[in-house]
Every structure is written in structure tokens, then in C-alpha cells.
Coordinates of C-alpha atoms and ligand atoms in Angstrom, one line a residue:
M264 CA 33.2 25.2 2.2
V265 CA 31.1 22.4 3.5
E266 CA 29.7 19.7 1.2
W267 CA 26.1 18.5 1.9
F268 CA 24.2 15.4 0.9
C269 CA 20.5 15.1 0.4
T270 CA 19.4 11.8 2.0
I271 CA 16.2 11.8 -0.1
C272 CA 17.5 12.3 -3.7
Y273 CA 21.4 12.0 -3.1
Q274 CA 22.0 15.5 -4.5
E275 CA 25.2 17.1 -3.3
Q276 CA 25.6 20.8 -2.7
K277 CA 28.1 23.2 -1.1
T278 CA 27.7 26.1 1.3
E279 CA 30.1 28.3 3.1
K280 CA 29.2 26.8 6.5
E281 CA 25.5 26.8 7.2
I282 CA 23.2 23.8 6.4
P283 CA 21.1 24.5 3.3
E284 CA 17.4 25.3 4.0
S285 CA 16.4 22.8 1.3
C286 CA 17.8 20.5 -1.3
V287 CA 18.5 22.4 -4.6
K288 CA 17.3 19.4 -6.6
C289 CA 14.3 17.9 -4.8
G290 CA 13.4 20.5 -2.3
A291 CA 13.8 18.2 0.8
G292 CA 14.0 20.1 4.0
S293 CA 17.2 20.7 6.1
A294 CA 16.3 17.8 8.4
S295 CA 17.1 15.4 5.5
I296 CA 20.4 17.1 4.5
I297 CA 23.6 16.0 6.2
P298 CA 27.3 16.8 5.8
L299 CA 29.0 14.6 3.2
A300 CA 31.7 12.6 5.0
E301 CA 35.1 12.4 3.2
Q302 CA 35.4 8.7 3.8
S303 CA 32.5 7.9 1.6
R304 CA 34.5 9.0 -1.5
D305 CA 36.8 6.7 -3.4
A306 CA 40.3 7.6 -4.5
S307 CA 39.1 9.6 -7.5
G308 CA 36.7 11.6 -5.3
V309 CA 33.5 10.0 -6.6
N310 CA 30.8 9.6 -3.9
L311 CA 30.2 5.9 -3.6
V312 CA 27.5 5.2 -1.0
G313 CA 26.8 8.6 0.5
P314 CA 27.6 9.4 4.1
F315 CA 26.2 6.1 5.6
E316 CA 27.7 2.8 5.0
T317 CA 25.9 0.7 7.6
L318 CA 22.4 0.4 9.0
E319 CA 23.9 0.9 12.5
Q320 CA 25.1 4.4 11.5
V321 CA 21.6 5.1 10.3
R322 CA 20.1 3.9 13.6
D323 CA 22.5 5.9 15.6
R324 CA 21.3 9.0 13.9
A325 CA 17.6 8.0 14.3
R326 CA 18.3 7.5 18.0
T327 CA 19.6 11.1 18.3
K328 CA 16.8 12.6 16.3
L329 CA 14.0 10.7 18.1
K330 CA 15.4 11.4 21.6
G331 CA 12.7 10.9 24.2
I332 CA 10.4 9.1 21.7
C333 CA 12.3 6.0 20.5
A334 CA 15.8 4.9 21.5
A335 CA 16.1 2.7 18.4
Y336 CA 16.9 -0.3 20.7
P337 CA 18.6 -3.2 18.9
H338 CA 15.6 -5.3 20.3
C339 CA 12.4 -3.3 19.7
N340 CA 9.8 -5.3 21.6
G341 CA 7.3 -3.0 23.4
D342 CA 8.6 -3.8 26.9
S343 CA 7.1 -1.5 29.5
D344 CA 10.4 -0.1 30.5
R345 CA 11.2 1.2 27.0
I346 CA 11.1 4.9 26.3
C347 CA 8.2 4.5 23.8
Q348 CA 6.0 2.8 26.5
R349 CA 6.6 5.4 29.2
E350 CA 4.1 7.9 28.1
A351 CA 1.1 8.5 30.4
Y352 CA -2.4 7.3 29.3
G353 CA -4.1 9.8 27.0
K354 CA -0.8 11.3 25.8
P355 CA 0.4 10.9 22.2
I356 CA 1.4 7.4 21.5
G357 CA 4.8 8.1 19.9
L358 CA 6.2 4.9 18.5
G359 CA 4.8 2.7 21.3
G360 CA 1.8 0.4 21.7
A361 CA -1.6 1.1 23.1
G362 CA -2.2 1.0 26.9
S363 CA 0.1 -1.5 28.6
G364 CA 1.9 -2.4 25.3
A365 CA 0.8 -6.0 25.6
S366 CA -0.4 -6.2 21.9
F367 CA 2.9 -4.7 20.7
A368 CA 4.9 -7.2 22.9
A369 CA 2.7 -10.1 21.7
N370 CA 3.8 -9.5 18.1
V371 CA 7.4 -9.9 19.1
T372 CA 7.0 -12.9 21.5
S373 CA 4.7 -14.8 19.1
L374 CA 7.4 -14.7 16.4
A375 CA 10.2 -15.4 18.9
R376 CA 8.5 -18.6 20.0
L377 CA 8.8 -20.1 16.5
R378 CA 11.9 -22.2 15.7
L379 CA 13.3 -22.8 12.2
Q380 CA 14.5 -26.2 10.9
T381 CA 17.8 -26.4 8.9
R382 CA 17.8 -28.4 5.7
L383 CA 21.4 -28.6 4.6
V384 CA 21.8 -31.7 2.4
G385 CA 20.7 -31.2 -1.2
D386 CA 21.6 -29.4 -4.4
H387 CA 23.3 -26.0 -4.1
F388 CA 21.1 -23.0 -5.0
D389 CA 21.0 -19.2 -4.8
P390 CA 17.7 -18.3 -3.1
D391 CA 15.2 -16.3 -5.2
P392 CA 12.9 -14.3 -3.0
S393 CA 11.2 -12.4 -5.8
F394 CA 7.5 -11.8 -5.5
L395 CA 4.6 -10.7 -7.7
F396 CA 2.4 -8.0 -6.2
F397 CA -0.4 -7.9 -8.8
D398 CA 1.5 -6.8 -12.0
L399 CA 4.5 -5.6 -10.1
K400 CA 7.5 -7.8 -9.8
L401 CA 9.3 -7.1 -6.5
S402 CA 12.7 -8.4 -5.5
V403 CA 11.4 -9.4 -2.1
P404 CA 8.1 -10.3 -0.4
I405 CA 8.8 -7.4 2.0
M406 CA 7.2 -4.0 1.9
G407 CA 7.4 -0.8 3.9
S408 CA 4.2 -0.7 6.0
S409 CA 1.7 2.2 6.0
T410 CA 2.9 4.7 8.6
A411 CA 2.4 8.5 9.1
G412 CA 2.9 11.3 11.5
I413 CA 6.7 11.3 11.8
S414 CA 7.0 15.1 11.2
R415 CA 5.4 15.5 14.7
Y416 CA 8.0 13.5 16.5
N417 CA 10.7 16.1 17.4
D418 CA 10.3 17.6 13.9
A419 CA 12.3 14.5 12.8
M420 CA 11.8 15.3 9.1
G421 CA 9.2 16.8 6.9
E422 CA 6.1 14.6 6.4
V423 CA 6.3 14.6 2.5
D424 CA 10.1 14.0 2.8
F425 CA 9.4 11.0 5.1
C426 CA 6.9 9.6 2.6
R427 CA 9.3 10.1 -0.3
A428 CA 12.2 8.5 1.6
T429 CA 10.2 5.3 2.2
I430 CA 8.9 5.2 -1.4
R431 CA 12.4 5.8 -2.9
G432 CA 14.3 3.6 -0.5
C433 CA 12.0 0.7 -1.1
R434 CA 12.0 1.2 -4.9
E435 CA 15.8 1.2 -5.0
M436 CA 15.7 -2.2 -3.5
G437 CA 13.0 -3.5 -5.8
A438 CA 10.5 -3.4 -2.9
L439 CA 7.4 -1.3 -2.4
A440 CA 6.3 1.2 0.3
W441 CA 2.7 1.5 1.6
R442 CA 1.9 4.9 2.9
G443 CA -0.4 5.9 5.9
D444 CA -2.9 8.5 7.0
T445 CA -3.2 10.4 10.3
W446 CA -4.9 13.2 12.2
F447 CA -3.2 16.1 10.4
Y448 CA -3.7 14.7 6.9
T449 CA -7.0 16.1 5.5
A450 CA -9.1 15.5 2.4
E451 CA -7.4 18.5 0.8
N452 CA -3.9 18.0 2.2
T453 CA -2.6 14.5 2.2
P454 CA 1.3 14.3 2.3
A455 CA 1.2 10.6 1.3
L456 CA -0.6 11.4 -2.0
D457 CA 1.6 14.5 -2.6
A458 CA 4.7 12.2 -2.3
L459 CA 3.2 9.4 -4.4
E460 CA 2.3 11.9 -7.1
S461 CA 5.8 13.2 -7.2
E462 CA 7.2 9.6 -7.2
G463 CA 5.2 8.3 -10.2
G464 CA 2.6 6.5 -8.0
Y465 CA 5.1 3.9 -6.9
G466 CA 3.5 3.0 -3.6
V467 CA 0.3 2.0 -1.9
P468 CA -1.8 4.6 0.0
I469 CA -3.8 3.2 2.9
F470 CA -6.4 5.6 4.2
K471 CA -8.1 5.9 7.6
P472 CA -11.7 4.7 7.4
R473 CA -13.0 8.2 6.8
S474 CA -16.5 9.0 5.4
Q475 CA -17.3 7.2 2.2
D476 CA -17.2 10.5 0.2
V477 CA -13.9 11.6 1.5
L478 CA -12.4 8.1 0.8
K479 CA -13.7 8.2 -2.7
G480 CA -12.0 11.5 -3.4
L481 CA -8.7 10.1 -2.0
I482 CA -8.9 6.8 -3.9
E483 CA -9.6 8.7 -7.1
R484 CA -6.3 10.6 -6.6
A485 CA -4.4 7.4 -5.9
E486 CA -5.8 5.9 -9.1
K487 CA -4.7 9.0 -11.1
A488 CA -1.3 8.9 -9.5
G489 CA -0.8 5.4 -10.9
C490 CA -0.6 3.5 -7.6
P491 CA -0.8 -0.3 -8.0
A492 CA -3.3 -0.8 -5.1
T493 CA -5.1 1.1 -2.4
G494 CA -7.1 0.4 0.8
V495 CA -8.2 1.3 4.3
D496 CA -6.9 0.4 7.7
L497 CA -10.2 -0.8 9.2
D498 CA -8.7 -0.8 12.7
G499 CA -8.2 3.0 12.4
C500 CA -11.9 3.4 13.3
G501 CA -10.7 3.4 17.0
S502 CA -8.6 6.5 16.6
T503 CA -9.7 9.2 19.0
I504 CA -7.0 11.6 17.8
M505 CA -8.6 11.7 14.4
E506 CA -12.0 12.5 15.9
R507 CA -10.5 15.2 18.2
N508 CA -9.0 16.9 15.2
G509 CA -12.1 17.0 13.1
Q510 CA -11.2 14.0 10.9
P511 CA -14.0 11.6 11.8
V512 CA -13.5 7.8 11.2
F513 CA -16.0 5.0 11.0
R514 CA -16.6 1.3 11.3
K515 CA -17.2 -0.1 7.8
S516 CA -20.0 -2.5 6.9
I517 CA -19.7 -5.1 4.1
K518 CA -22.0 -2.8 2.1
D519 CA -19.5 0.1 2.6
L520 CA -16.6 -2.0 1.6
K521 CA -18.4 -3.3 -1.5
A522 CA -19.1 0.3 -2.5
L523 CA -15.4 1.2 -2.2
V524 CA -14.3 -1.9 -4.1
A525 CA -16.8 -1.1 -6.9
F526 CA -15.7 2.5 -7.0
T527 CA -12.0 1.8 -7.9
S528 CA -10.3 -0.3 -10.6
L529 CA -7.4 -0.8 -8.2
P530 CA -7.0 -3.9 -6.0
F531 CA -8.5 -3.0 -2.7
I532 CA -6.7 -3.8 0.7
A533 CA -8.3 -4.2 4.1
K534 CA -5.6 -3.6 6.8
G535 CA -6.0 -4.4 10.4
I536 CA -7.7 -7.8 10.1
M537 CA -7.2 -10.2 13.1
T538 CA -9.9 -12.8 12.8
P539 CA -11.1 -15.3 10.1
E540 CA -14.6 -13.9 10.4
D541 CA -13.5 -10.3 9.5
A542 CA -11.3 -11.7 6.7
E543 CA -14.2 -13.6 5.2
A544 CA -16.5 -10.6 5.3
C545 CA -13.8 -8.5 3.5
V546 CA -13.4 -11.2 0.8
E547 CA -17.1 -11.3 0.4
A548 CA -17.0 -7.6 -0.3
G549 CA -14.4 -8.1 -3.0
V550 CA -11.3 -7.1 -1.1
R551 CA -8.2 -8.5 -2.8
V552 CA -5.6 -8.1 0.0
I553 CA -6.1 -9.0 3.6
A554 CA -3.5 -7.3 5.7
V555 CA -3.3 -9.2 8.9
S556 CA -2.2 -6.7 11.5
N557 CA -2.9 -5.3 15.0
H558 CA -1.4 -2.0 13.8
G559 CA 1.8 -2.7 15.6
G560 CA -0.2 -3.1 18.9
R561 CA -1.3 0.5 18.7
V562 CA -5.0 0.4 18.5
L563 CA -6.3 -2.2 21.1
D564 CA -4.5 -3.4 24.2
H565 CA -4.4 -7.1 24.9
T566 CA -4.8 -8.6 21.4
P567 CA -2.8 -11.7 20.4
G568 CA 0.3 -11.4 18.3
V569 CA -0.1 -11.4 14.6
A570 CA 1.8 -14.7 14.2
E571 CA -0.7 -16.3 16.5
V572 CA -3.8 -15.4 14.5
L573 CA -2.3 -15.7 11.0
P574 CA -2.6 -19.4 10.3
A575 CA -6.4 -19.5 11.0
I576 CA -6.9 -16.5 8.7
V577 CA -4.8 -18.1 5.9
D578 CA -6.9 -21.3 6.4
R579 CA -10.1 -19.4 5.9
V580 CA -9.3 -17.0 3.0
G581 CA -5.8 -17.8 1.8
E582 CA -7.1 -19.3 -1.5
N583 CA -9.2 -16.2 -2.2
A584 CA -7.0 -13.2 -1.3
L585 CA -3.4 -12.2 -1.0
I586 CA -2.4 -12.2 2.6
T587 CA 0.1 -9.8 4.2
A588 CA 1.3 -9.9 7.8
D589 CA 3.0 -7.3 9.9
G590 CA 3.9 -6.7 13.5
G591 CA 7.2 -7.3 15.3
V592 CA 9.1 -8.3 12.1
R593 CA 12.7 -7.1 12.5
T594 CA 14.8 -9.5 10.4
G595 CA 14.6 -11.8 7.4
Y596 CA 14.3 -14.7 10.0
D597 CA 11.1 -13.1 11.2
V598 CA 10.0 -12.6 7.5
I599 CA 10.5 -16.3 6.7
K600 CA 8.5 -17.3 9.8
M601 CA 5.5 -15.2 8.7
L602 CA 5.8 -16.7 5.2
A603 CA 5.9 -20.2 6.7
L604 CA 2.7 -19.4 8.6
G605 CA 1.1 -18.7 5.3
A606 CA 1.6 -14.9 4.6
D607 CA 2.3 -14.0 0.9
A608 CA 4.2 -10.9 1.9
V609 CA 5.3 -9.1 5.0
L610 CA 5.3 -5.4 6.0
I611 CA 7.8 -3.5 8.1
G612 CA 6.6 -0.6 10.3
R613 CA 8.9 0.8 13.0
D614 CA 12.2 -0.3 11.5
V615 CA 11.4 1.6 8.2
I616 CA 10.4 4.7 10.2
R617 CA 13.7 4.6 12.0
A618 CA 15.6 4.0 8.8
A619 CA 13.9 7.0 7.1
V620 CA 14.5 9.3 10.0
G621 CA 18.1 8.3 10.4
G622 CA 19.1 8.1 6.7
G623 CA 16.3 9.1 4.3
S624 CA 15.9 7.0 1.2
L625 CA 19.4 5.7 1.7
G626 CA 18.6 4.5 5.2
V627 CA 15.4 2.8 4.0
R628 CA 17.4 1.1 1.2
L629 CA 20.0 -0.2 3.8
Q630 CA 17.1 -1.5 6.0
M631 CA 15.5 -3.3 3.1
E632 CA 18.9 -4.7 1.9
R633 CA 19.5 -6.1 5.4
L634 CA 16.1 -7.7 5.4
R635 CA 16.7 -9.2 2.0
N636 CA 20.1 -10.5 2.9
T637 CA 18.9 -12.2 6.1
L638 CA 15.8 -13.6 4.3
K639 CA 18.1 -15.1 1.6
R640 CA 20.4 -16.6 4.2
A641 CA 17.3 -18.1 6.0
M642 CA 16.0 -19.5 2.7
K643 CA 19.3 -21.2 2.0
L644 CA 19.7 -22.8 5.4
T645 CA 16.1 -24.0 5.5
G646 CA 16.3 -25.4 2.0
C647 CA 13.9 -23.1 0.2
P648 CA 15.1 -22.0 -3.3
D649 CA 12.0 -19.8 -3.8
L650 CA 9.0 -18.5 -2.0
S651 CA 6.8 -21.4 -3.0
A652 CA 9.1 -23.8 -1.0
I653 CA 8.5 -21.9 2.2
T654 CA 5.9 -23.8 4.2
S655 CA 5.1 -24.7 7.8
D656 CA 7.4 -27.7 7.3
I657 CA 10.4 -25.4 8.1
L658 CA 9.0 -24.7 11.5
Y659 CA 9.3 -27.0 14.5
D660 CA 5.9 -27.8 16.1
S661 CA 5.5 -25.4 19.0
Ligands
FMN931 C1 4.5 5.7 14.3 C2 3.6 4.7 13.6 C3 2.6 5.2 12.7 C4 1.7 4.4 12.1 N1 0.8 4.9 11.2 C5 0.0 4.0 10.5 C6 -0.9 4.6 9.5 O1 -1.0 5.8 9.3 N2 -1.7 3.7 8.9 C7 -1.6 2.3 9.1 O2 -2.3 1.5 8.4 N3 -0.8 1.8 10.0 C8 0.0 2.6 10.7 N4 0.9 2.1 11.6 C9 1.0 0.6 11.8 C10 2.0 0.0 10.8 O3 1.5 0.1 9.5 C11 2.2 -1.5 11.0 O4 1.0 -2.2 11.1 C12 3.0 -1.7 12.3 O5 3.9 -0.7 12.6 C13 3.8 -3.0 12.2 O6 4.4 -3.3 13.4 P1 6.0 -3.0 13.6 O7 6.1 -1.6 13.8 O8 6.3 -3.8 14.8 O9 6.8 -3.5 12.4 C14 1.8 2.9 12.3 C15 2.8 2.5 13.1 C16 3.7 3.3 13.8 C17 4.7 2.7 14.7

């Protein structure tokens, strides 16, 4: 007999030899089911942590499953000699950046340039990184970013399973996952919403800037599912693969945004903002969250890194909207840098994808735990007991 473990819901099951086609409890596909290793049991035979104990084990598995697409390098930085950047122009983008990869790389270098100051003399404290996202109290100001399309990379895992892994893994850590939208999602078939409906609405769907009517239908479903917020990645209007697959996307005017904001009772998010002018226009339309992002460098080649543009956007609209930042954030040290530049919360893209592919919900939980632990260490060493204490004072002038 072989014992199997569902990485999405942690159900165990046995078969003679062959891998189960699906999880008996949650229906997850075989790509998310793995043999249950003996060493993960304690002396009485109780499964303690599942087959993975470390994030490194999860990444090793992701590296194998994403062969030829992403090598889960310890330093994921968009360099042109990396597997993800080797694809020819016009081919699917995989996990890389658009064109030369300069925008992807700029995210990483703009964060790496920042240096943290230690503040070691003072009262002892246990850092409290808890964060309020509207009515939801989160244990960290870190969320899984909106991503989609993973089922098309080597059939790494089912699309709904991928969404559920990010939602569950984040929830188990007191964090929150945003979910994405892509060319094979349609108005009628949206894996992100299917997953959110089955997970009690615990997540934030971000839709591509589809037609107003299609968006309204999707937003209505998000509202019914009980999601705490929703929104649109405005930079998705550049997606040619959406167009090619009969899923047209559009630039949105202030009037369009106002109509969407008025249509829903949920706080509305505009993702993909890189200038104070766009941020101001969104706030004028009633948008509550400005998600500063260059889409992980995947939409327009040769943009600055997010850490470069963030302070000016915070200066312009920080008083009137919640600001998130994403792009190149790999550790809690990167998180604290984005917070010091004025972000209220930080989103994680590629590392959550790799964690979900390598270890399902459990992998995502381990990824978020690693981020929380390094953030707490950074808070302690920079003298910040809670998030309100994190300001640009902890950065050296660059
Ligand atoms: C494979 C992949 C798919 C993505 N899909 C979406 C999406 O559907 N919607 C969206 O708003 N952003 C999408 N993004 C962008 C992420 O939300 C995020 O902005 C970016 O990945 C952050 O950079 P990082 O990967 O360096 O952390 C995607 C990114 C990747 C790598």
C-alpha cells in the first residue's frame, strides 16, 4: 500500500500503488497529490507537517515541475541568461518579463539598492506585523498577488487547484490571496471565482480590464461569494494574448472606473499603477486601493522598478487610498523596504506561484511563514515594534 497526501486540503488516502486520480475529500487533481513520507510522522504515527518540512523542499519540487519554464533560482531577478527570459519574442511569456526583461530586473535592483539601518538600543519588544485590510485583520501586511495561467505551464497543476492552494495557504497564515485573470478564463468560466466560491470568498479577485458589461457580471459574482474587495489590473489592457483568444481588453477612462466603483459595494482596487497622475485619476474615480505594480515587468519593457516610483505615488495619494506595492519582493527584508517607502501592504507574485506548484496550500503557507519570520526579524533589528513605526527613517539615503 502507498499512502498519499493531498497538498491542497491535507487529506490522506491509500492505494495499492498507483497515484489517485483525485483527492477523495476535495477533488484536487493528481498533480497536487504526493506520497506521504514516513519521516513526517511522529512516534505515534500522527502526521505532523505533511511531506514537506522546508520551503527548500517545496522549491526543489517546483523546479522539477516547471522544468524549462522556471528554475526556481534562489535569486529570481529577471536576468537575461535565466530560463524564463530565454523565450523568443512573440512566444508565451512563461514566468519571465516582457521583452528584454528590463522592467522585471528593475524591480529587483531598485529594492537591492536600498539599505536598512539597525536600531538596537532600546526596550525589548516582540514585533507585531498585524495589518487591517478593510474589516479583515491579517497577521501580516503581505498578500499573495493576483496571478493566473499556471495550469498551462507543463500542466503543473489544475487551475482551480492552484487558486485554492494560494487562498488556503495564505489563510492558514492569517494572510490573504488575490487571484488573477487570463486568456483562457472567460465570462462563463473563471477558475478564480470557482475557487473563491468554494473557499468562502476568502480572497480578492482582480479581473482583466474586460468590457464593462463582462466586468459587472464578474464583480457581481465576487460580491455574492463574500470577497472583501475586488478590482481590475489596468495594465492588462496591453495583453495581446487576451485579444487573440477572443477575450478583448480595454483602456479604462475615469468615467468607466467611476461606473465600476458605483456598481459594487466592495472596495475597488486599481492594479498596475506606476505614476502619480494615474493614481490621482483612480482616486478621483473612487478607487480605494492603488496597487503600485509593473505586473512583475510583464507588460511593458523598460519601466522603472516599483520601488523607484512608489514614494512619489504615496506622496500624491497616500492619504486618500490604501497603497500596495509588488515586484521583486522575495523576503521580509524586501517587504520592510516597500513599507518604509510608504506602501501599506506588499504583494508576492512569482514566489507564491512556485510555492503553490511545489507544495500546494502547504507550500504557500511555508512561503508566507518565511516572509513573516524575516519581516519580524527586520522589524526587531530596525527598532520597529509595529507597522506604524516603519518609515523612511530606517533606510539610508541612497
Ligand atoms: C505567471 C504570472 C501570472 C500573472 N498573472 C497575473 C494576473 O492574472 N493578474 C494580475 O493582476 N497580475 C498578474 N501577474 C503579476 C503579479 O500579480 C505581480 O504583479 C507580479 O508577479 C509581482 O512581481 P514578482 O513576481 O516579482 O513578485 C502575474 C505574474 C506572473 C509571474
